[in-house]
Coordinates of C-alpha atoms and ligand atoms in Angstrom, one line a residue:
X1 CA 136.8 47.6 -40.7
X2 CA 135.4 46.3 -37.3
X3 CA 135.1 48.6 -34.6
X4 CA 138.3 47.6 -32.8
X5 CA 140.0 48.6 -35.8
X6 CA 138.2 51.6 -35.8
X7 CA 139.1 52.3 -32.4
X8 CA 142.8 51.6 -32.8
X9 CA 142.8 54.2 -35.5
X10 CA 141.3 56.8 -33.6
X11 CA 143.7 56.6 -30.7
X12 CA 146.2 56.2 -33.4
X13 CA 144.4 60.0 -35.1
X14 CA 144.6 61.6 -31.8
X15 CA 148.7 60.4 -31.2
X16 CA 149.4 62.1 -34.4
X17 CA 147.2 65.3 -32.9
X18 CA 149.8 65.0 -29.5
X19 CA 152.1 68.3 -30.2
X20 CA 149.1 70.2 -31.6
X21 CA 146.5 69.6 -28.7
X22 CA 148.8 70.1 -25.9
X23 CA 150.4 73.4 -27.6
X24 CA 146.6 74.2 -28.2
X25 CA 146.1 73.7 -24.4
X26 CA 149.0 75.5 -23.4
X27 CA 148.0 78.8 -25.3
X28 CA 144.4 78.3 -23.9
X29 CA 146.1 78.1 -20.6
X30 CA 148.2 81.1 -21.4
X31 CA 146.2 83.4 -22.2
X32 CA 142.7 82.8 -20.1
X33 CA 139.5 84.4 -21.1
X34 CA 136.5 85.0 -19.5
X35 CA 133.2 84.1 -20.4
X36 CA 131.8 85.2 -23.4
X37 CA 135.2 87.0 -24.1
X38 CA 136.7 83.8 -25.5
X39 CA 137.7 85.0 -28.5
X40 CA 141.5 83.4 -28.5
X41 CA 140.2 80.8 -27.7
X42 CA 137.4 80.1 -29.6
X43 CA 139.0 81.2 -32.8
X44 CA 141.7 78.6 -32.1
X45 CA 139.5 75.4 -31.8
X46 CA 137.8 77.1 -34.5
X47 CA 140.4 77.1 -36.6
X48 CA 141.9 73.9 -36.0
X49 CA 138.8 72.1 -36.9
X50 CA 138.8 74.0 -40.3
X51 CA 142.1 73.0 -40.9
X52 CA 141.2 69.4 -40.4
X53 CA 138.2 69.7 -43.2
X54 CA 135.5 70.5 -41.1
X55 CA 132.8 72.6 -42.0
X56 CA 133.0 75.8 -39.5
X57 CA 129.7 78.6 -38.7
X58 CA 131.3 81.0 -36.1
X59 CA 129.1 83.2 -33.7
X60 CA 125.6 80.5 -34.0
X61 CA 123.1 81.0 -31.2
X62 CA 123.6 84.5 -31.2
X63 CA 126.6 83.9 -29.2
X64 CA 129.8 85.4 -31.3
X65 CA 132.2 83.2 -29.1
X66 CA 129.9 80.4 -29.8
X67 CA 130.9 77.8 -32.8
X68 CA 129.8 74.5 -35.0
X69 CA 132.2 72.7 -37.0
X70 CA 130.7 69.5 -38.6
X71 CA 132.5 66.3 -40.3
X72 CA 129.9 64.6 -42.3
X73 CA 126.7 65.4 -43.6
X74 CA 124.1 63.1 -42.3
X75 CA 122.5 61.6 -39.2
X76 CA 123.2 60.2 -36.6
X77 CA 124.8 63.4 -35.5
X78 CA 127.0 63.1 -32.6
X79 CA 127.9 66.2 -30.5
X80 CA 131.6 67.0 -29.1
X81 CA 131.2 69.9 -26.4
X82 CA 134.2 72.0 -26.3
X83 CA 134.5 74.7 -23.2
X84 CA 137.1 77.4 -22.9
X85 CA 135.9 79.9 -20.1
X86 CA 138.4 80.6 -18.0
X87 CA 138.2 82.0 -13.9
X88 CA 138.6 85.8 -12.8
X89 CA 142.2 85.5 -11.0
X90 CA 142.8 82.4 -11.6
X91 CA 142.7 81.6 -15.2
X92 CA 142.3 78.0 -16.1
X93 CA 141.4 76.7 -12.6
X94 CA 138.4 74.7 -13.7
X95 CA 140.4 73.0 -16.8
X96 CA 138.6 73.9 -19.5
X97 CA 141.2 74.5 -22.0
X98 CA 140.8 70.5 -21.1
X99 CA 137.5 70.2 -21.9
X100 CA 138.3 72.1 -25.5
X101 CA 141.4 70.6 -26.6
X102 CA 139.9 67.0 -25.6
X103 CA 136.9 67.7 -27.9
X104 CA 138.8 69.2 -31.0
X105 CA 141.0 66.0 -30.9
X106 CA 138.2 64.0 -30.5
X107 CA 136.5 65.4 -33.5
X108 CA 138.9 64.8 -35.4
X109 CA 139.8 61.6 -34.8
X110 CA 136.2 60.3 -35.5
X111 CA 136.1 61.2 -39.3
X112 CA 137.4 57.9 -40.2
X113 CA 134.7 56.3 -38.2
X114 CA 132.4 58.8 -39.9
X115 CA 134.0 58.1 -43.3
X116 CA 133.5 54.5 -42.7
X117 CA 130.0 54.1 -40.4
X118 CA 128.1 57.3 -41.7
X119 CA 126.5 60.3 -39.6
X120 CA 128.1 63.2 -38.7
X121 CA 130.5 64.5 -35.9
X122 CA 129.5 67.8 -34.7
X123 CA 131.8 70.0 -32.5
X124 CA 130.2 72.5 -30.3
X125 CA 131.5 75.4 -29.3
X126 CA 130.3 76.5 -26.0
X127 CA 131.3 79.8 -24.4
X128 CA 131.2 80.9 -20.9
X129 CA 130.1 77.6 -18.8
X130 CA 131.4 79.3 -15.5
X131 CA 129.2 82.4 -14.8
X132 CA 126.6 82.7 -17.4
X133 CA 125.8 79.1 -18.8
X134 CA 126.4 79.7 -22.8
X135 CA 124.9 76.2 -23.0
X136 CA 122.0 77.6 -21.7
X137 CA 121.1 79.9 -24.8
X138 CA 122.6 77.7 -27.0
X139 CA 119.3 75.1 -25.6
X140 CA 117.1 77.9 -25.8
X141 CA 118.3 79.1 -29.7
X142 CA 117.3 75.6 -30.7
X143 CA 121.5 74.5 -31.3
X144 CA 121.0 71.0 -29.8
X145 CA 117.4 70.5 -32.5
X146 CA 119.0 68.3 -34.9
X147 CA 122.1 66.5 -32.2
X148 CA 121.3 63.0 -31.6
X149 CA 123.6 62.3 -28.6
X150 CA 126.0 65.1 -27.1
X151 CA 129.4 64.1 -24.9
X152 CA 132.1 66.6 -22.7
X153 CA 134.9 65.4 -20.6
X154 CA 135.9 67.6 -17.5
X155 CA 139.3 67.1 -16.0
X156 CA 138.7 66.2 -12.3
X157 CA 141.1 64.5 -9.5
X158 CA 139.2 61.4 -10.4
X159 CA 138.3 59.0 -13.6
X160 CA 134.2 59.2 -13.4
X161 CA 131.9 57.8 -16.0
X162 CA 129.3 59.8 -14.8
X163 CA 128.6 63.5 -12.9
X164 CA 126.0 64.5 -10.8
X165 CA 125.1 68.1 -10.9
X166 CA 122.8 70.0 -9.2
X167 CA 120.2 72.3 -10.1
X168 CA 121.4 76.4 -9.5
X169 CA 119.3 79.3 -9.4
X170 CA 121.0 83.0 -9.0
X171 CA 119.4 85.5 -6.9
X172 CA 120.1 89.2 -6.9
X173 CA 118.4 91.2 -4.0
X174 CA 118.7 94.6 -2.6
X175 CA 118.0 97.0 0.5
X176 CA 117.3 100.1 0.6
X177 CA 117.2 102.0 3.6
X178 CA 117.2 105.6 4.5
X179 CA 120.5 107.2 5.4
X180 CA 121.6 109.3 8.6
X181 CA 124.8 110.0 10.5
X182 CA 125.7 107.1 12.4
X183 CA 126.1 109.3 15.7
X184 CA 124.4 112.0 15.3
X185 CA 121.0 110.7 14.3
X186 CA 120.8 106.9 14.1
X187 CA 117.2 106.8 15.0
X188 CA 116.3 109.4 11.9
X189 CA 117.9 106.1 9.8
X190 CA 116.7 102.9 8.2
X191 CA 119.8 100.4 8.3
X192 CA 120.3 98.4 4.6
X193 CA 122.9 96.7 6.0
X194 CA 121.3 95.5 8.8
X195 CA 118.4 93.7 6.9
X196 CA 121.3 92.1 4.7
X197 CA 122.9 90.7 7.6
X198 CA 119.3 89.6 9.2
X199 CA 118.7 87.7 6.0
X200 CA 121.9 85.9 6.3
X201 CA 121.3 84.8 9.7
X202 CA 117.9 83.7 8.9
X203 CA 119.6 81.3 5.8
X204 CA 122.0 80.1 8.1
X205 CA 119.7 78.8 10.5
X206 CA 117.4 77.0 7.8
X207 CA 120.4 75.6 6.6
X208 CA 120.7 73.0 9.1
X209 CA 117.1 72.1 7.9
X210 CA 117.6 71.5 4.2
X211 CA 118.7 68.3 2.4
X212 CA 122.2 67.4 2.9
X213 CA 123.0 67.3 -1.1
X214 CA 121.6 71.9 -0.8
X215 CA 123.8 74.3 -1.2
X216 CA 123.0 78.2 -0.3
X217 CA 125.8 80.8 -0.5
X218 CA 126.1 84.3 -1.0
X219 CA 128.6 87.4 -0.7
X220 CA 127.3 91.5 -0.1
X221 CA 128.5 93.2 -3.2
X222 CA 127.6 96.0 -1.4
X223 CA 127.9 96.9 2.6
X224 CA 126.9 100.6 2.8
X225 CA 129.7 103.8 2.1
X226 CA 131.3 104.6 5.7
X227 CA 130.9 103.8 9.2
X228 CA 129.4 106.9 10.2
X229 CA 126.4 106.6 7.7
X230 CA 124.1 104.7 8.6
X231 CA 124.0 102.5 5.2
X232 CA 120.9 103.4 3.4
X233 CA 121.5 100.5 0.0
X234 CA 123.0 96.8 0.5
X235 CA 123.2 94.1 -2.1
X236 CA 124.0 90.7 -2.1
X237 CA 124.4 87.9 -5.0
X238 CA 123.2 84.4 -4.0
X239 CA 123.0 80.8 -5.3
X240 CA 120.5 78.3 -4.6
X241 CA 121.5 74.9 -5.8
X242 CA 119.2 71.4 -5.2
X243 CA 119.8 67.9 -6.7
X244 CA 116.0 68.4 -8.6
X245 CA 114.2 71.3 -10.1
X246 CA 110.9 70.7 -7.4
X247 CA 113.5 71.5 -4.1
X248 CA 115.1 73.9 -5.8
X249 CA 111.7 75.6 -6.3
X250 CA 110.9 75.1 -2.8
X251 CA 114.4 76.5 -1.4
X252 CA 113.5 79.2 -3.6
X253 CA 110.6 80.4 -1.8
X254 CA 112.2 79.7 1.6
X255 CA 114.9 82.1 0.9
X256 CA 113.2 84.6 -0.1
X257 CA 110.8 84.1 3.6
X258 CA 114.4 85.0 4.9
X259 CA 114.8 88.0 2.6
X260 CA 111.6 89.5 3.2
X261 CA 111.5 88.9 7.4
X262 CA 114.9 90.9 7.3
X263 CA 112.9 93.7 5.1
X264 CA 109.5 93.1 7.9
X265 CA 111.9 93.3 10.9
X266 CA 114.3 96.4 10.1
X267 CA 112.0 98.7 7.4
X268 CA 114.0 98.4 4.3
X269 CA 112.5 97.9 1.3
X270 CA 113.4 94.8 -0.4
X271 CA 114.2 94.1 -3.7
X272 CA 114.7 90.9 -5.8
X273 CA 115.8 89.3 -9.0
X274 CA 116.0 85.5 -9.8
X275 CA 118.2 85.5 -12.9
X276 CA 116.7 83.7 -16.1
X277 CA 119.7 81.5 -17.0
X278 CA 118.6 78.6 -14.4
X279 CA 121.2 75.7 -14.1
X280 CA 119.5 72.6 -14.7
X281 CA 120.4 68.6 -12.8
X282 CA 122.2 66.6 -15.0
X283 CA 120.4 63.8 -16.5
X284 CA 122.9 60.8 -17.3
X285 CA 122.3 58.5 -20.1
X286 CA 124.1 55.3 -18.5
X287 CA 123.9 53.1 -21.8
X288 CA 126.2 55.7 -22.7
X289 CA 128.4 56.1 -19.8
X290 CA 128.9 52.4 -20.3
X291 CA 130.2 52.7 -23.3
X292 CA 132.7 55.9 -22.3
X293 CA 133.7 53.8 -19.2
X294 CA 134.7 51.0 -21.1
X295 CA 136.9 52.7 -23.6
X296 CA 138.5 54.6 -20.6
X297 CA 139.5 51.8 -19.2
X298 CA 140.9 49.9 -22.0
X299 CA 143.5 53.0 -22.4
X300 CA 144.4 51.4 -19.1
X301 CA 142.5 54.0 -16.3
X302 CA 140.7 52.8 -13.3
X303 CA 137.5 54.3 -13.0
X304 CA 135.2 54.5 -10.1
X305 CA 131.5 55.6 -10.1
X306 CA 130.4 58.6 -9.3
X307 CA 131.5 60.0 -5.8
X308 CA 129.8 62.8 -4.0
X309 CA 133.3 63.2 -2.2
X310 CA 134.3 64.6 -5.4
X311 CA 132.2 67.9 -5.0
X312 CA 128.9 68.9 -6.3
X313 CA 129.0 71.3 -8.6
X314 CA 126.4 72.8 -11.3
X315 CA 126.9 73.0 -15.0
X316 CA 125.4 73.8 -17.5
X317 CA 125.5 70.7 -19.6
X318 CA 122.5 70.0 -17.3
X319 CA 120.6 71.7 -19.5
X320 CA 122.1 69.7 -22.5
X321 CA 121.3 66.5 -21.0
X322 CA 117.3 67.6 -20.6
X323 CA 116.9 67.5 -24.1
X324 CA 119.8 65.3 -25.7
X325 CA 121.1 62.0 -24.3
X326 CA 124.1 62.9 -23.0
X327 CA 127.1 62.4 -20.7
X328 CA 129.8 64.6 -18.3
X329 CA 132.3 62.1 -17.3
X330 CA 135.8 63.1 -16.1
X331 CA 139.1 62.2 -16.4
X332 CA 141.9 62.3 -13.4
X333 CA 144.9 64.8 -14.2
X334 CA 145.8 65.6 -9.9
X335 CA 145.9 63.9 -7.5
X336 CA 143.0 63.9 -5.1
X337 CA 144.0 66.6 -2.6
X338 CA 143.8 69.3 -5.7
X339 CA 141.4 71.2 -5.4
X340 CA 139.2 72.3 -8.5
X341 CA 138.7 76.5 -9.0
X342 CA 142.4 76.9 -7.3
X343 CA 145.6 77.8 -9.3
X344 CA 147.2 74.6 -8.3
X345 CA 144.4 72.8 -10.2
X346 CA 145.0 75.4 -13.4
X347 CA 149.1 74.2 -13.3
X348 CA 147.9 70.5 -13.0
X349 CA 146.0 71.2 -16.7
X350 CA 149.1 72.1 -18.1
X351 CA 151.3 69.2 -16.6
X352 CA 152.2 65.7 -18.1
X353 CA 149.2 64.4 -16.2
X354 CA 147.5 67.6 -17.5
X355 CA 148.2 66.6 -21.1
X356 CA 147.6 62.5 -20.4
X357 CA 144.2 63.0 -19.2
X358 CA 143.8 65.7 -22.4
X359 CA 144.7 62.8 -24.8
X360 CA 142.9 59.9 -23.4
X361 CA 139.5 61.9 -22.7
X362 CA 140.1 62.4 -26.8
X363 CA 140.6 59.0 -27.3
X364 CA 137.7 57.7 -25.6
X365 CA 135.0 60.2 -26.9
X366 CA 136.0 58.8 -30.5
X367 CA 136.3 55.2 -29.6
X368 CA 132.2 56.2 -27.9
X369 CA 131.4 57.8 -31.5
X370 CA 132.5 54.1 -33.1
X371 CA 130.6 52.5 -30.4
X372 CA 127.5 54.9 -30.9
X373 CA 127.8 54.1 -34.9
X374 CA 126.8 50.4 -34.0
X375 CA 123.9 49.1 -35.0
X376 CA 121.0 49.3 -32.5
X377 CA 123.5 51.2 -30.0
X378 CA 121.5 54.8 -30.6
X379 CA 118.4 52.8 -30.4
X380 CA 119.2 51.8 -27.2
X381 CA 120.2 55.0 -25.8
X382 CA 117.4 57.0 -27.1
X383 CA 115.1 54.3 -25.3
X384 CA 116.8 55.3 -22.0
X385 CA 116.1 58.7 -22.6
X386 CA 113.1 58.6 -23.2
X387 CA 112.1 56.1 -20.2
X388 CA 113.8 59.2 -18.1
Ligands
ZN1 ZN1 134.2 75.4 -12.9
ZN2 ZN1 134.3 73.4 -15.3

């Protein structure tokens, strides 16, 4: 069989999949979980897989909403990312029950190509994308060792072979002040509040002095108890994204410049807390966005290169791509004034578009895992790897 033919069969494997991945979709979108809670979910995709003769290890990387399900038993090996995180509020805003469903078909319409070409189709289960960055552990626990080449779709308002992604670090700080009545004795108190708001006037203004493609932006989690005491603890939760690991390292330090001035200028004690799990820039393997793109577009989409109109975002497939080859493309299910993280976004997941865009990013991953199965072709993209 050529790899047309093999092609036609896999968009032929994920038609017959149609009523089960949009019902799977549905129920994801349903019944939304939240990171690392994704136990629904997970067991679902889980499931299905099983069901479809693949070989299933639940809770790997020390993560129990975390899963592997492999078709085939040698390499290449050729990872299928599936997310299923959902948003506090407003459940499926981000699409994810997208990215899963799209992954699960696409697994299994590649074991006839694996039947036929050899290697294996691995499909990842990766929990909790949105605030904690699964894939990041997953990295660390050594779950990407033995994957060759790694692929996700994310539902977006536009058909992109290709993401950018920027860097993000998560910084936790703290004031702590000394409390007195507000009236009564405001000189006998040290204002916690007051340094948090310093500090946010101080990011504000080196904001207009930071690359354009930088992001800074932060919420108080906590603002002092009552008006009339003068508040002796703040906090505040921050993210510091950058295109590159080097500026973000040197945004790091200027934030923290703000941070401590505030602490200098009104006397309360500053403390701070970069979280470990550090978003990291995606790394695009372009031999293999070709590929993706071509197979996209012979389902009939138009696709455009990347757009920074789109939004930057960070994920944490970033991470992926810095030791795997890999791609993040996305496929269009709104139109373009819908936007991501909303609750018009999570009903445009579930709408024909919704399960069009579902479909098709199936159909292309497998078609990519025929084209990937070529000889030569893994060569090729390794090569661009490692040229960085
Ligand atoms: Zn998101
Ligand atoms: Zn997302």
């Amino acid at each position: 069989m050529d790899v047309e033919e093999l092609k036609l069969k896999a968009e032929d494997s994920v038609e017959s999949q149609r009523q089960q991945l949009i019902q799977l979709s549905l129920n994801m979108h349903d019944n939304p979980e939240l990171g690392f809670k994704e136990e629904k979910a997970s067991a679902w995709l889980a499931s299905y897989l099983e069901h479809n003769g693949f070989h299933v290890e639940r809770g790997i990387a020390g993560l129990p909403t975390a899963f592997r399900a492999t078709y085939g038993q040698e390499s290449p090996r050729i990872a299928l990312l599936a997310e299923y995180d959902a948003l506090p509020k407003i459940g499926h805003g981000c699409g994810h029950n997208i990215i899963g469903t799209s992954a699960v078909g696409a697994g299994v319409a590649s074991k006839h190509i694996i039947d036929q070409l050899g290697g294996s189709v691995v499909v990842l289960g990766t929990p909790a994308e949105e605030n904690f960055g699964g894939k990041i552990d997953m990295v660390k626990a050594g779950a990407f060792k033995e994957i060759d080449v790694a692929m996700i779709v994310h539902p977006d308002t536009r058909n992109m072979p290709t993401e950018e992604a920027l860097a993000a670090s998560s910084l936790e700080v703290e004031f702590f002040g000394r409390p007195a009545h507000a009236a009564g004795q405001p000189h006998k108190g040290i204002n916690a509040l007051d340094a948090m708001v310093l500090a946010f006037t101080s990011i504000n203004s080196l904001r207009q002095h930071i690359r354009g493609d930088a992001r800074i932006h932060g919420i108080i989690t906590d603002g002092g108890e009552a008006p009339n005491i003068v508040p002796a603890h703040s906090a505040a939760t921050f993210l510091v994204r950058a295109l590159d690991d080097d500026y973000l390292a040197e945004l790091k330090d200027r934030i923290l410049n703000c941070f401590t001035g505030a602490s200098v200028a009104s006397g309360a004690r500053l403390e701070y807390r970069w979280r470990d799990r550090t978003y990291a820039p995606m790394k695009n393997n372009m031999t293999l966005a070709g590929l993706f793109k071509q197979n996209l577009q012979s389902l009939g989409r138009g696709v455009e290169d990347f757009d920074p109109r789109s939004g930057l975002g960070s994920t944490d497939m970033g991470n992926v791509s810095q030791v795997v080859p890999s791609i993040h493309p996305t496929i269009a299910i709104a139109p373009r004034e819908v936007l991501l993280h909303t609750p018009e976004f999570a009903a445009a997941t579930v709408s024909e578009a919704g399960h069009g865009g579902l479909l098709d990013a199936a159909k292309a991953m497998a078609m990519t895992v025929a084209d990937i199965l070529q000889p030569g072709m893994l060569d090729k993209i390794k090569q661009e790897f490692r040229r960085g």
